[in-house]
CSV table of C-alpha atoms in Angstrom, one decimal:
chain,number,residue,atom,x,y,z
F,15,UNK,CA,-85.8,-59.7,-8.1
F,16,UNK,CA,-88.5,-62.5,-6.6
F,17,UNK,CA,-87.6,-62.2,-3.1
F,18,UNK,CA,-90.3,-61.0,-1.0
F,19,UNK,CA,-90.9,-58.0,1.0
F,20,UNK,CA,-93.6,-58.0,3.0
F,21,UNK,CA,-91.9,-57.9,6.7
F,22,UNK,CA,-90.5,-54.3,5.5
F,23,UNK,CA,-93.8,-53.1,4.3
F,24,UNK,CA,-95.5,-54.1,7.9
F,25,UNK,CA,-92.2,-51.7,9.0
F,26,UNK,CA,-92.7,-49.2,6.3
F,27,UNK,CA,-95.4,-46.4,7.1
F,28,UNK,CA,-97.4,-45.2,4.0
F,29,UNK,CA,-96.2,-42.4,2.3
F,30,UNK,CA,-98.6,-40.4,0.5
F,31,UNK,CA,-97.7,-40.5,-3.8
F,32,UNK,CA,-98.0,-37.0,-5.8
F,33,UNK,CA,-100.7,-36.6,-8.0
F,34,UNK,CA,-100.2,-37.8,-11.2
F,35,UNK,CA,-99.3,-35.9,-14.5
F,36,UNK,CA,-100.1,-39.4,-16.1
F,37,UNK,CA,-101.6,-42.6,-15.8
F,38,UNK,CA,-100.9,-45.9,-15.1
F,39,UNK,CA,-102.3,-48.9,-17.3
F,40,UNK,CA,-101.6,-52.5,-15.6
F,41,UNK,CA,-102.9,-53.8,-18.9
F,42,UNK,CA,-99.3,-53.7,-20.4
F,43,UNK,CA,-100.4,-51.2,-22.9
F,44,UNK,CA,-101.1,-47.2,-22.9
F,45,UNK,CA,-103.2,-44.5,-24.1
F,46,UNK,CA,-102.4,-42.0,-26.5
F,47,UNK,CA,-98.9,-40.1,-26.0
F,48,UNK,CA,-97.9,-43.4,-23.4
F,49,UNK,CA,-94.6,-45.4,-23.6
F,50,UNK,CA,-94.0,-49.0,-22.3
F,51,UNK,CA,-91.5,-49.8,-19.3
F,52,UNK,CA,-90.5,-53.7,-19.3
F,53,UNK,CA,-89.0,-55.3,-16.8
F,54,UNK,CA,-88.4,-58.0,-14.5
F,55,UNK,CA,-88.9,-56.5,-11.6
F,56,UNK,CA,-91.5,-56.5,-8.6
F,57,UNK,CA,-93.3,-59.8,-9.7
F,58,UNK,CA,-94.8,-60.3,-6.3
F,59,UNK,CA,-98.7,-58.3,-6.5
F,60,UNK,CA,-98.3,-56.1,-4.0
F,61,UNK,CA,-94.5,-54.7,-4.8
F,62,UNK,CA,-95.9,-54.3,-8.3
F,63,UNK,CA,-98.8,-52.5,-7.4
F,64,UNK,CA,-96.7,-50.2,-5.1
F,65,UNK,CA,-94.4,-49.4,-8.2
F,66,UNK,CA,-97.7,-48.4,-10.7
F,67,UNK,CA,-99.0,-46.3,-7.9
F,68,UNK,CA,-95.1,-44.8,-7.8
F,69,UNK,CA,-94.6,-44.1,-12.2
F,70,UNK,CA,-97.9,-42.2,-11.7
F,71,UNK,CA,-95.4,-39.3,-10.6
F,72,UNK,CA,-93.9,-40.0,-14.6
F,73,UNK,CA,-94.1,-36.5,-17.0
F,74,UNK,CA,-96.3,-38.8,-19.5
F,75,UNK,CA,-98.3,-42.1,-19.3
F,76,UNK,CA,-96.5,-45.3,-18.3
F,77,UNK,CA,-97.7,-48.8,-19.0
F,78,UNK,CA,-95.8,-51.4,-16.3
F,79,UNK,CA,-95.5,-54.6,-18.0
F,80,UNK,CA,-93.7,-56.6,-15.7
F,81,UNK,CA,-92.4,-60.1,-17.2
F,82,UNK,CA,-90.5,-63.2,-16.0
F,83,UNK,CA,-86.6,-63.1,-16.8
F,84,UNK,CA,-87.2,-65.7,-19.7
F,85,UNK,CA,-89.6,-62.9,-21.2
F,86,UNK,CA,-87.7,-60.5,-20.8
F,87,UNK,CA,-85.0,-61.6,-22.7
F,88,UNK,CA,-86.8,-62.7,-25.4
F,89,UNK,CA,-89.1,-60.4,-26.3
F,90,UNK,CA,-85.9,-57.9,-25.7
F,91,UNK,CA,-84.1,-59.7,-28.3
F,92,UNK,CA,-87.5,-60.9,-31.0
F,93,UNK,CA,-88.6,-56.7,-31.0
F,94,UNK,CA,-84.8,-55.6,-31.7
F,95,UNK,CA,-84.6,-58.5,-34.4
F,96,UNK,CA,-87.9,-57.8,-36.0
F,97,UNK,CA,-87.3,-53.8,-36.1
F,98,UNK,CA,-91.0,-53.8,-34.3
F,99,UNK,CA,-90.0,-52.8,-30.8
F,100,UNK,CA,-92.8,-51.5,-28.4
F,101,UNK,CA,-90.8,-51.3,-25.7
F,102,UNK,CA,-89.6,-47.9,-24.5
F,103,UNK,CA,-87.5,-48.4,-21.2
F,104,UNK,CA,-86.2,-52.1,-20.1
F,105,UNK,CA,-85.6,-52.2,-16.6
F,106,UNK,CA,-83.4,-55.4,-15.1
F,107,UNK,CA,-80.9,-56.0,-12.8
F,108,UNK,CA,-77.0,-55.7,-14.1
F,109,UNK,CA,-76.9,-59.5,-15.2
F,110,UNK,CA,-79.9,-59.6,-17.1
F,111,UNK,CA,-78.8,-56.0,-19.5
F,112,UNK,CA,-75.4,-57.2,-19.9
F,113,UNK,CA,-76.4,-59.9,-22.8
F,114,UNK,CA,-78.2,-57.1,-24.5
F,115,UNK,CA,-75.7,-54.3,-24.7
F,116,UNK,CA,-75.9,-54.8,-28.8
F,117,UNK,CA,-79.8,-53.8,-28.3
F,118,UNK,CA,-79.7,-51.0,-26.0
F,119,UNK,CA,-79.4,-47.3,-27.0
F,120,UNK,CA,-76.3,-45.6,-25.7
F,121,UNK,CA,-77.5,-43.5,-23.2
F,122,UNK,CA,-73.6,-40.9,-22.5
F,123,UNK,CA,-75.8,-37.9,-23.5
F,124,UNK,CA,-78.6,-38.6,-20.9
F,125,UNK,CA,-76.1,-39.6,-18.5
F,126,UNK,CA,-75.0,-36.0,-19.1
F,127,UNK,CA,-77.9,-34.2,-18.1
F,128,UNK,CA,-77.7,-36.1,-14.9
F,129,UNK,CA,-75.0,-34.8,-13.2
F,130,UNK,CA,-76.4,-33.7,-9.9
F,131,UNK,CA,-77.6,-36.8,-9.2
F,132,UNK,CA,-74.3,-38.2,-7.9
F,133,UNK,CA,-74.1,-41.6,-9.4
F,134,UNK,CA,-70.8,-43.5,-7.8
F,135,UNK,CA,-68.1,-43.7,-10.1
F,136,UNK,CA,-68.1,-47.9,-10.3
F,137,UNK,CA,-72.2,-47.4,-11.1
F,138,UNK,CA,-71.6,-45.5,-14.2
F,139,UNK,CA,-68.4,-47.8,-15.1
F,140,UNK,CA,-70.4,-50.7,-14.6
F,141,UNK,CA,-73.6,-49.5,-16.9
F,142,UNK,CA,-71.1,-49.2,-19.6
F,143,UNK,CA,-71.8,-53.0,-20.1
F,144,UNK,CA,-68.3,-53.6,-20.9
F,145,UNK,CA,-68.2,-50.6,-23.6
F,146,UNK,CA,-67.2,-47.0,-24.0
F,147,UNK,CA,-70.4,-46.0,-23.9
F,148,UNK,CA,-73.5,-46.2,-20.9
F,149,UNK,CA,-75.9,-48.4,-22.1
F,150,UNK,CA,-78.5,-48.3,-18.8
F,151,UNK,CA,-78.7,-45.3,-16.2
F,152,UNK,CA,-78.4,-46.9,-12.9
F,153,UNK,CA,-81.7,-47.2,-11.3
F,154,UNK,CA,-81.9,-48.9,-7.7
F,155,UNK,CA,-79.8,-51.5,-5.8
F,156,UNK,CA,-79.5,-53.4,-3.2
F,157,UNK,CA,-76.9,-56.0,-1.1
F,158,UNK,CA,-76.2,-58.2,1.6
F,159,UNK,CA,-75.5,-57.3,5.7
F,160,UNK,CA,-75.5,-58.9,8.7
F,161,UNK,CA,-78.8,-58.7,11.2
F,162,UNK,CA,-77.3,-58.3,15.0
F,163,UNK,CA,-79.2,-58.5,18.1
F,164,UNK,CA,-77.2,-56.8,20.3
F,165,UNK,CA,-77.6,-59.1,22.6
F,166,UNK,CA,-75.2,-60.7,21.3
F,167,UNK,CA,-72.5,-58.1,21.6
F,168,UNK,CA,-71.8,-59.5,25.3
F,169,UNK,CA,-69.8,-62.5,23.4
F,170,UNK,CA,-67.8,-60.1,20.8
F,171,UNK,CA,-64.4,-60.8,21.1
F,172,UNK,CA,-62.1,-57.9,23.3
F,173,UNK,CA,-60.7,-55.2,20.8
F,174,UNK,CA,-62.9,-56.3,17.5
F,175,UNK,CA,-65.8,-53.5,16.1
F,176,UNK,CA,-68.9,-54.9,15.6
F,177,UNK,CA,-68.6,-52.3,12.2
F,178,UNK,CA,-65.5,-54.0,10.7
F,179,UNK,CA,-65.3,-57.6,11.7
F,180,UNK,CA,-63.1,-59.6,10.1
F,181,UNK,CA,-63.5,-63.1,9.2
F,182,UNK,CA,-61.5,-64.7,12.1
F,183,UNK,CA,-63.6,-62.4,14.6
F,184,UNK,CA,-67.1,-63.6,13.3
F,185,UNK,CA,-65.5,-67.1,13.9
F,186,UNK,CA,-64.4,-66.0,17.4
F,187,UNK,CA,-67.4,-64.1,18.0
F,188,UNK,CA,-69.8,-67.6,16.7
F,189,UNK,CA,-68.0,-69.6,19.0
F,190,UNK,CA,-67.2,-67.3,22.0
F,191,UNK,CA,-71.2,-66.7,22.4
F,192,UNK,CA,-72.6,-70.9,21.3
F,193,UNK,CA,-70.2,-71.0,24.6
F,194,UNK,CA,-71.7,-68.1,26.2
F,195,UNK,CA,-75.4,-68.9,25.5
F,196,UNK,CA,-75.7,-72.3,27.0
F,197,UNK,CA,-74.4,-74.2,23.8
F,198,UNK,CA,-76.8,-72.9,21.9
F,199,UNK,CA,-75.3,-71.3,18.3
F,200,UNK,CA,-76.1,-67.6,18.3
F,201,UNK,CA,-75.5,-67.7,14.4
F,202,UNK,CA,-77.6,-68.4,11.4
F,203,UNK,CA,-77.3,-68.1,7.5
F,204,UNK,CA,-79.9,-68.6,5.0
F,205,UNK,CA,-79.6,-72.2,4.2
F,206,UNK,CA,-83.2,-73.8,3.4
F,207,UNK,CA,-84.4,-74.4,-0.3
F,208,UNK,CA,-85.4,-71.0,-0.9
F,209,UNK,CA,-82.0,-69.3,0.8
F,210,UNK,CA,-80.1,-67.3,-0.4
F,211,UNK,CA,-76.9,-68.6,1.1
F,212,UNK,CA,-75.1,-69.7,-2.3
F,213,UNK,CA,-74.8,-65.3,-2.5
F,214,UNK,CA,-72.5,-65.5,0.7
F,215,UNK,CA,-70.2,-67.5,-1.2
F,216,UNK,CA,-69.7,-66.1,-4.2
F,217,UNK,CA,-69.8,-62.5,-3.4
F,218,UNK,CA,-68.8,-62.3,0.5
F,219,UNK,CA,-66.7,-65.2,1.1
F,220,UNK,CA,-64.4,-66.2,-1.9
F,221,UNK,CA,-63.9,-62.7,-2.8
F,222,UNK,CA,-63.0,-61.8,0.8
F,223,UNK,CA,-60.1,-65.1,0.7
F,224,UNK,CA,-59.7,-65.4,-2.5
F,225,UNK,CA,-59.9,-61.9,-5.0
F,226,UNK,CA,-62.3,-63.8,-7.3
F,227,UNK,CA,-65.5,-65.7,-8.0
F,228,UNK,CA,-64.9,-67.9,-10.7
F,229,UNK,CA,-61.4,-68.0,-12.2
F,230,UNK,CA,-60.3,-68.6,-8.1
F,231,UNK,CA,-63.0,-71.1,-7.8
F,232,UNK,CA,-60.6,-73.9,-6.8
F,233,UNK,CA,-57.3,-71.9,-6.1
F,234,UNK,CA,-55.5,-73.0,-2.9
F,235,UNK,CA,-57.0,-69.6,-1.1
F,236,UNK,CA,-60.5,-71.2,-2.2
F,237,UNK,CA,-59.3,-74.1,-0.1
F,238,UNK,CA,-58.9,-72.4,2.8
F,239,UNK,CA,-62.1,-70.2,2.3
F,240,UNK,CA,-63.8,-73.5,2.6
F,241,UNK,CA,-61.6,-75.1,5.2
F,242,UNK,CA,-62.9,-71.8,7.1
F,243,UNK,CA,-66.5,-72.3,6.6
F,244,UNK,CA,-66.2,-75.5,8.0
F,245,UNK,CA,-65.2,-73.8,11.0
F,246,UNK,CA,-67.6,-71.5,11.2
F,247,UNK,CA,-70.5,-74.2,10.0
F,248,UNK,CA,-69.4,-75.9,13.1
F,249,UNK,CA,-70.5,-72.8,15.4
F,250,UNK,CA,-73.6,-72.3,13.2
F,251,UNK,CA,-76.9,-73.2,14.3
F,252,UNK,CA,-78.5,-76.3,12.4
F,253,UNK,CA,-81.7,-74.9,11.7
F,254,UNK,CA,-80.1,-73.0,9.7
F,255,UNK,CA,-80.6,-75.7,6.9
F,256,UNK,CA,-84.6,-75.0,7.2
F,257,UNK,CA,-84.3,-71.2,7.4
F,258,UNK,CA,-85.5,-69.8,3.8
F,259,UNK,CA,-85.1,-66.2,5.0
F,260,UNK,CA,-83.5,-65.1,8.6
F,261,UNK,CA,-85.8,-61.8,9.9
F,262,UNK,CA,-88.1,-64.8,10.9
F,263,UNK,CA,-85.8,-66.9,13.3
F,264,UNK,CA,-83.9,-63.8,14.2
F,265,UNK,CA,-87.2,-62.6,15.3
F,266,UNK,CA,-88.0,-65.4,17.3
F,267,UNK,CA,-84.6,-65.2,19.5
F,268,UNK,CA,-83.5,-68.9,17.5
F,269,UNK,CA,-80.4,-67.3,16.6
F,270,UNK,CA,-79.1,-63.7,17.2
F,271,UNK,CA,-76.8,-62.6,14.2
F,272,UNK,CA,-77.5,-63.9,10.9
F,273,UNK,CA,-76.6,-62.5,6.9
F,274,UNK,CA,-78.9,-62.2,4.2
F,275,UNK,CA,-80.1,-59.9,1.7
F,276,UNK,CA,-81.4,-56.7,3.6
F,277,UNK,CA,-85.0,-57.5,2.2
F,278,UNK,CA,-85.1,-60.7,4.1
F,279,UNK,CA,-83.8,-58.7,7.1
F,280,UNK,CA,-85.3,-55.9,7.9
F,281,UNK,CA,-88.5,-57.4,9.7
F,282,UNK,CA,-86.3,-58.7,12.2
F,283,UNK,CA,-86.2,-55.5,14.3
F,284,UNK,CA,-90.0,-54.9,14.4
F,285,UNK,CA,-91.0,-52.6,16.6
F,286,UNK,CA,-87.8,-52.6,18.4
F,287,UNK,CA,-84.9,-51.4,16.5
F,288,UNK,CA,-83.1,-50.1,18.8
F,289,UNK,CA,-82.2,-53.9,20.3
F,290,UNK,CA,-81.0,-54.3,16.9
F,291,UNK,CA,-77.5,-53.2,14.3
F,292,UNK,CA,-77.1,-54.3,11.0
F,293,UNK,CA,-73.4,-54.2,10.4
F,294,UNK,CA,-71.4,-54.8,7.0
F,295,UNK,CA,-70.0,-58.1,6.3
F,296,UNK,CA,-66.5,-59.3,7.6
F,297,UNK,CA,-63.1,-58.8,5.4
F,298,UNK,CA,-60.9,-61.5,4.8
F,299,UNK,CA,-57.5,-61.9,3.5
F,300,UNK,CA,-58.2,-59.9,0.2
F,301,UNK,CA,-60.9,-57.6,1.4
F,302,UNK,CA,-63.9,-56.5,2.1
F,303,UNK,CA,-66.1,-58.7,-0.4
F,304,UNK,CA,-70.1,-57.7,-1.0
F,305,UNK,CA,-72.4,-58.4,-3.2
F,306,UNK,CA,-74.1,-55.7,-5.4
F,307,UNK,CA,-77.5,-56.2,-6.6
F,308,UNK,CA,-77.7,-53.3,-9.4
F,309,UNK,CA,-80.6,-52.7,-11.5
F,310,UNK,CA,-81.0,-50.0,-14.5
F,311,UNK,CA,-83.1,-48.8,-16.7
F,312,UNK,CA,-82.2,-48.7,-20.8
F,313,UNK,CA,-84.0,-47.9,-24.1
F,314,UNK,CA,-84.0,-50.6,-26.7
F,315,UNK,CA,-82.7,-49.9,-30.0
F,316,UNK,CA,-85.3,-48.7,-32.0
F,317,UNK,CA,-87.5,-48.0,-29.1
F,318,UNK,CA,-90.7,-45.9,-30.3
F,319,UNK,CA,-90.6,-42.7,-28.5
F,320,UNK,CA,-86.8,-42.0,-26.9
F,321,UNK,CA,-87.1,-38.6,-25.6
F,322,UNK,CA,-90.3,-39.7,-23.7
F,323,UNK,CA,-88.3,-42.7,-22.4
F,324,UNK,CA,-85.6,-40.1,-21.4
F,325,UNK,CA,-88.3,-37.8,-19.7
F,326,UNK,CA,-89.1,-41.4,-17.7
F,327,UNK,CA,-86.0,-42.3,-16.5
F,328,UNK,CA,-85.0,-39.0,-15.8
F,329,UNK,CA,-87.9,-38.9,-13.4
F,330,UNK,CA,-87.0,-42.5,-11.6
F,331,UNK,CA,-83.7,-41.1,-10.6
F,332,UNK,CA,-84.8,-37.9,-9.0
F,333,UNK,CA,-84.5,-37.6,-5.2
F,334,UNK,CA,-88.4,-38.2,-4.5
F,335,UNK,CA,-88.8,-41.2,-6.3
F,336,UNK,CA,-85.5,-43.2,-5.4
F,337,UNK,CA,-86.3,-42.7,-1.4
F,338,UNK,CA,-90.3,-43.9,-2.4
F,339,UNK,CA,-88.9,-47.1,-4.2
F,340,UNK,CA,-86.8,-47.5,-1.0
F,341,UNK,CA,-90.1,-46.9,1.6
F,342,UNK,CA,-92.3,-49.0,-1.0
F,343,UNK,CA,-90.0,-52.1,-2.4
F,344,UNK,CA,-86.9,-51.9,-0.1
F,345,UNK,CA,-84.4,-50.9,-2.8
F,346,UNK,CA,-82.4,-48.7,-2.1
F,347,UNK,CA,-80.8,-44.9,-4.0
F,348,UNK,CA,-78.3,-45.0,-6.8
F,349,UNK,CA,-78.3,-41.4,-6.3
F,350,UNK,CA,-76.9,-38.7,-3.4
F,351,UNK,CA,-80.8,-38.9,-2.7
F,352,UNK,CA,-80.2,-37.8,1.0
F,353,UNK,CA,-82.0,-40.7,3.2
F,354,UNK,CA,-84.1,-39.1,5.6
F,355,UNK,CA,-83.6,-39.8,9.3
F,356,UNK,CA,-87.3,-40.6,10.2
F,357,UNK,CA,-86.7,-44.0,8.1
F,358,UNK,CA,-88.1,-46.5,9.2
F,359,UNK,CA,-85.5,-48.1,12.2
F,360,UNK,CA,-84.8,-51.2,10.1
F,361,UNK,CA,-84.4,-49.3,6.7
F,362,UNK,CA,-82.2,-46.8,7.9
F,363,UNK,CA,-80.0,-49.6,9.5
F,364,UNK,CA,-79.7,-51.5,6.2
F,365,UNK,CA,-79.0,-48.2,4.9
F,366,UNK,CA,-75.4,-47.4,6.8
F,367,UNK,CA,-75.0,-51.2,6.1
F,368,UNK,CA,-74.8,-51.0,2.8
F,369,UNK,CA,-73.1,-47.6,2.6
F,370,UNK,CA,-70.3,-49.2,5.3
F,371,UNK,CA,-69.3,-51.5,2.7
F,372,UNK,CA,-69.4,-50.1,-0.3
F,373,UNK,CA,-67.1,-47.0,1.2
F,374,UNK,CA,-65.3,-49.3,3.2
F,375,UNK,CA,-61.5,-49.0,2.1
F,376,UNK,CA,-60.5,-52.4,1.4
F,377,UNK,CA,-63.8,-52.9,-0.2
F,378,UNK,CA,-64.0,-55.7,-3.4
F,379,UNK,CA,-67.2,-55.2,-5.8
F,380,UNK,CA,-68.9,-58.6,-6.8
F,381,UNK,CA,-71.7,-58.9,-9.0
F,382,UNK,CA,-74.4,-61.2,-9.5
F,383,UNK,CA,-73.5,-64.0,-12.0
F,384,UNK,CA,-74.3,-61.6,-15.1
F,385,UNK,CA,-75.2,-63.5,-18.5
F,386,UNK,CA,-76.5,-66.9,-16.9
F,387,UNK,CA,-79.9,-66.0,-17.8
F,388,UNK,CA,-81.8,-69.5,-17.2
F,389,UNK,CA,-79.1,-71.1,-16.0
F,390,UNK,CA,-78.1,-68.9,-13.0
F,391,UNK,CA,-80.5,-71.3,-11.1
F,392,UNK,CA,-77.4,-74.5,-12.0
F,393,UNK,CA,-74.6,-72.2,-11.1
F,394,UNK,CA,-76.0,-71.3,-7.9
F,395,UNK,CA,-76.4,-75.0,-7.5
F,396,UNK,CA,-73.1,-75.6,-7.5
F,397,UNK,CA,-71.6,-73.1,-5.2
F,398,UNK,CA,-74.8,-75.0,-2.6
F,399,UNK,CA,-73.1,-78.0,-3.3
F,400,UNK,CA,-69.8,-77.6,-2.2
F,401,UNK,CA,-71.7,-76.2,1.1
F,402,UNK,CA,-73.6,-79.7,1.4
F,403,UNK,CA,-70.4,-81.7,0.5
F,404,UNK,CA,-67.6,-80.0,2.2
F,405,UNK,CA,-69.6,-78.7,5.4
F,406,UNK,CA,-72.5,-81.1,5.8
F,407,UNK,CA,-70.8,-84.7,4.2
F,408,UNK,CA,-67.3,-83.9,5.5
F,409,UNK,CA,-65.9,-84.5,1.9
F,410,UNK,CA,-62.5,-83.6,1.2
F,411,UNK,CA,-62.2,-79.8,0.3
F,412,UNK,CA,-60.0,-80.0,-2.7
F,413,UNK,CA,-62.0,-83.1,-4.0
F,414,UNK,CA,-65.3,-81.4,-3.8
F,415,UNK,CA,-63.6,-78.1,-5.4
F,416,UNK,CA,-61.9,-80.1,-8.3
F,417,UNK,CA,-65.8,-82.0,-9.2
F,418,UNK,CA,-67.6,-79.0,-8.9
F,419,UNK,CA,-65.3,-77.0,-10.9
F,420,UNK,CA,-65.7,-79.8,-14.0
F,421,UNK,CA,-69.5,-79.5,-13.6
F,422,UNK,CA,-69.4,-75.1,-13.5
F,423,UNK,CA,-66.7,-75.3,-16.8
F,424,UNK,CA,-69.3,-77.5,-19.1
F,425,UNK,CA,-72.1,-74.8,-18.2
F,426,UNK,CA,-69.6,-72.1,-18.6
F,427,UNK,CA,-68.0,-73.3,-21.9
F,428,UNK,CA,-71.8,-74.1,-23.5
F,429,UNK,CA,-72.3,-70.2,-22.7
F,430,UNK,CA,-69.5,-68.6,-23.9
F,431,UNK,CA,-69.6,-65.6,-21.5
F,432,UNK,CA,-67.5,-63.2,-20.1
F,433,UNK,CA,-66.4,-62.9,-16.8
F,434,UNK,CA,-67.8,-60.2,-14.0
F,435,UNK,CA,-66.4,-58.7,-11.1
F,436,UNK,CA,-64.6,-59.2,-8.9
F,437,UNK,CA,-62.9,-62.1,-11.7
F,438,UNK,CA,-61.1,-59.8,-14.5
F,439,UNK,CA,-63.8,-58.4,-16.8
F,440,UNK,CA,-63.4,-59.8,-20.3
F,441,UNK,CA,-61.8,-63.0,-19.2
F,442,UNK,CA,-62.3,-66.3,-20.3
F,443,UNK,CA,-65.0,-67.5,-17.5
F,444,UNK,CA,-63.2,-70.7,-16.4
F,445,UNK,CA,-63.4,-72.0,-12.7
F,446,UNK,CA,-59.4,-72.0,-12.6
């Protein structure tokens, strides 16, 4: 991922890292008896600093060679071709492996060895790629939650729990405390250039009314999903349009409750997280919709040295290393890695976030768009544009769904892909 981190690492205190067994070239290549890890991860300087500092706890030498997504998948797919792979482990979110399941090793008899480390059951389903057999060992992940200042819990309506809203009560609740706080919106979502906003739709709200993503896309439950956030647009404050992240205005007291992904949230509380919750996202008509951000780790077919890629992998999911990644680059355990309780405040409330939804038992995986590559950036597009025209214009909601819908099948029918959860896997991707 690109998003930054740096409000959790001003929250974070520095952990000390065990001494190394091997060493770390930033150079992209390694000494003698050294493998190769690839991936698209931690691009920003610092996070991928934090991370070299981190694979120095590796059994043998690891060179970090972190790439763009474009690079990723092609020098993936030119080494695999050209039977001249250098790469020993590829690490990437779900969505970027899933093309590349033909090129990856299956991994069932590492997954073996790793029994104890508790992997959830839909993990180790998904890192089959859409196979019988794993193709990536789970790695890290990480999701969206809602940021409350509890402040705000004056204005929830009578009987609802702040830890299993529905949809109807976040409306109630938006408009119960604009009332309450002088006309002033106590709500805010992600909605500036750089927001991540168009993730609330497809993996929170249209799953939540709707069962789907894609193949729901313009169903009459989409409709009303829409209708809804028309509603609740109407209780939202308008800065929200300018808001690129929401720790920052949540911070300032602009608004009070607000979603994004829990790396853009966990500065909010500062140094006073006890003022603060972060809570799972509401349920809907279907369910408990959330978005999964997975990322694993795979070895290329024909990587150079497999059981030294095995010894490195094995390593990234021990207990240690998945709570550092958490306290360095606010991704969170795969594992049963227990999370201790001197967390930071902030981290350990994104943590029961994220754990309250996925074990929440009306709860509705969704994914990432998975096999977009490049054009991830258009689809997301879309979803922001029924937002501008259906919440901002005042368009119609079945006109703007119908358009859109025409503009996500040509991109969808030039790919060829697919579908991912929540839509039926293996289905014809087609905004139905």
């Amino acid at each position: 991922m690109t998003i930054s981190r740096r409000a959790l690492l001003t929250a974070l205190a520095a952990t000390p890292v065990l001494s190394a067994c091997g060493g770390v070239s930033t150079t992209g290549t390694t000494g003698s008896g050294g493998i190769t890890l690839m991936s698209n991860q931690f691009s920003p300087v610092e996070e991928k600093q934090r991370f070299e500092q981190i694979l120095k706890k590796a059994p043998v030498p690891v060179a970090f060679n972190q790439v763009e997504t474009g690079i990723f998948a092609s020098t993936l797919t030119t080494q695999v071709a050209a039977k001249k792979v250098q790469i020993s482990v590829a690490g990437a979110l779900h969505g970027d492996l899933a093309p590349h399941s033909d090129r990856l090793t299956d991994l069932d008899d590492l997954l073996g060895t790793l029994g104890d480390r508790g992997f959830p059951q839909e993990l180790t389903d998904l890192a089959k790629l859409g196979g019988g057999t794993t193709k990536y060992i789970p790695w890290m992940q990480a999701s969206y939650v809602l940021a409350v200042n509890k402040k705000a819990l004056e204005w929830l309506p009578s009987g609802a729990d702040v830890q299993k809203l529905t949809y109807d009560q976040l409306l109630d609740w938006a408009t119960k405390g604009r009332a309450g706080n002088g006309g002033k919106p106590i709500l805010g979502i992600p909605a500036g250039v750089k927001g991540l906003y168009h993730r609330f739709f497809q993996g929170f709200l249209l799953p939540s009314f709707t069962g789907g993503q894609i193949t729901t896309f313009r169903s009459a439950e989409a409709v009303t999903a829409w209708e809804y956030m028309k509603e609740l647009w109407a209780q939202t404050a308008r800065g929200s349009t300018n808001y690129d992240n929401l720790q920052e205005p949540l911070q300032r007291g602009e608004v009070l409750v607000g979603f994004d992904h829990v790396a853009r949230l966990v500065g909010a509380p500062g140094d006073k997280p006890d003022d603060w919750l972060m809570v799972p996202a509401p349920s809907g008509p279907k369910g408990l919709g959330y978005m999964l951000v997975l990322a694993g780790l795979g070895i290329p077919q024909g990587a150079p040295d497999v059981a030294k890629a095995k010894q490195v992998i094995t390593a990234l999911t021990t207990p240690d290393v998945q709570l550092e990644v958490l306290k360095q680059n606010a991704f969170f355990p795969v594992t049963n890695a227990p999370v201790p309780a001197d967390l930071p405040g902030a981290v350990g409330l994104a943590q029961k976030a994220i754990k309250g939804q996925r074990e929440a038992p009306n709860a509705i995986l969704s994914l990432p768009p998975v096999g977009l590559g490049a054009r991830d950036g258009e689809v997301g597009q879309i979803f922001k544009n029924c937002f501008k025209e259906i919440c901002l214009d005042g368009k119609p909601v079945r006109q703007v769904l119908d358009a859109q819908a025409t503009e996500l099948n040509k991109i969808l029918a030039e790919l060829k892909i697919p579908c991912w959860q929540p839509d039926p896997a293996g289905a014809e991707c087609k905004a139905g």
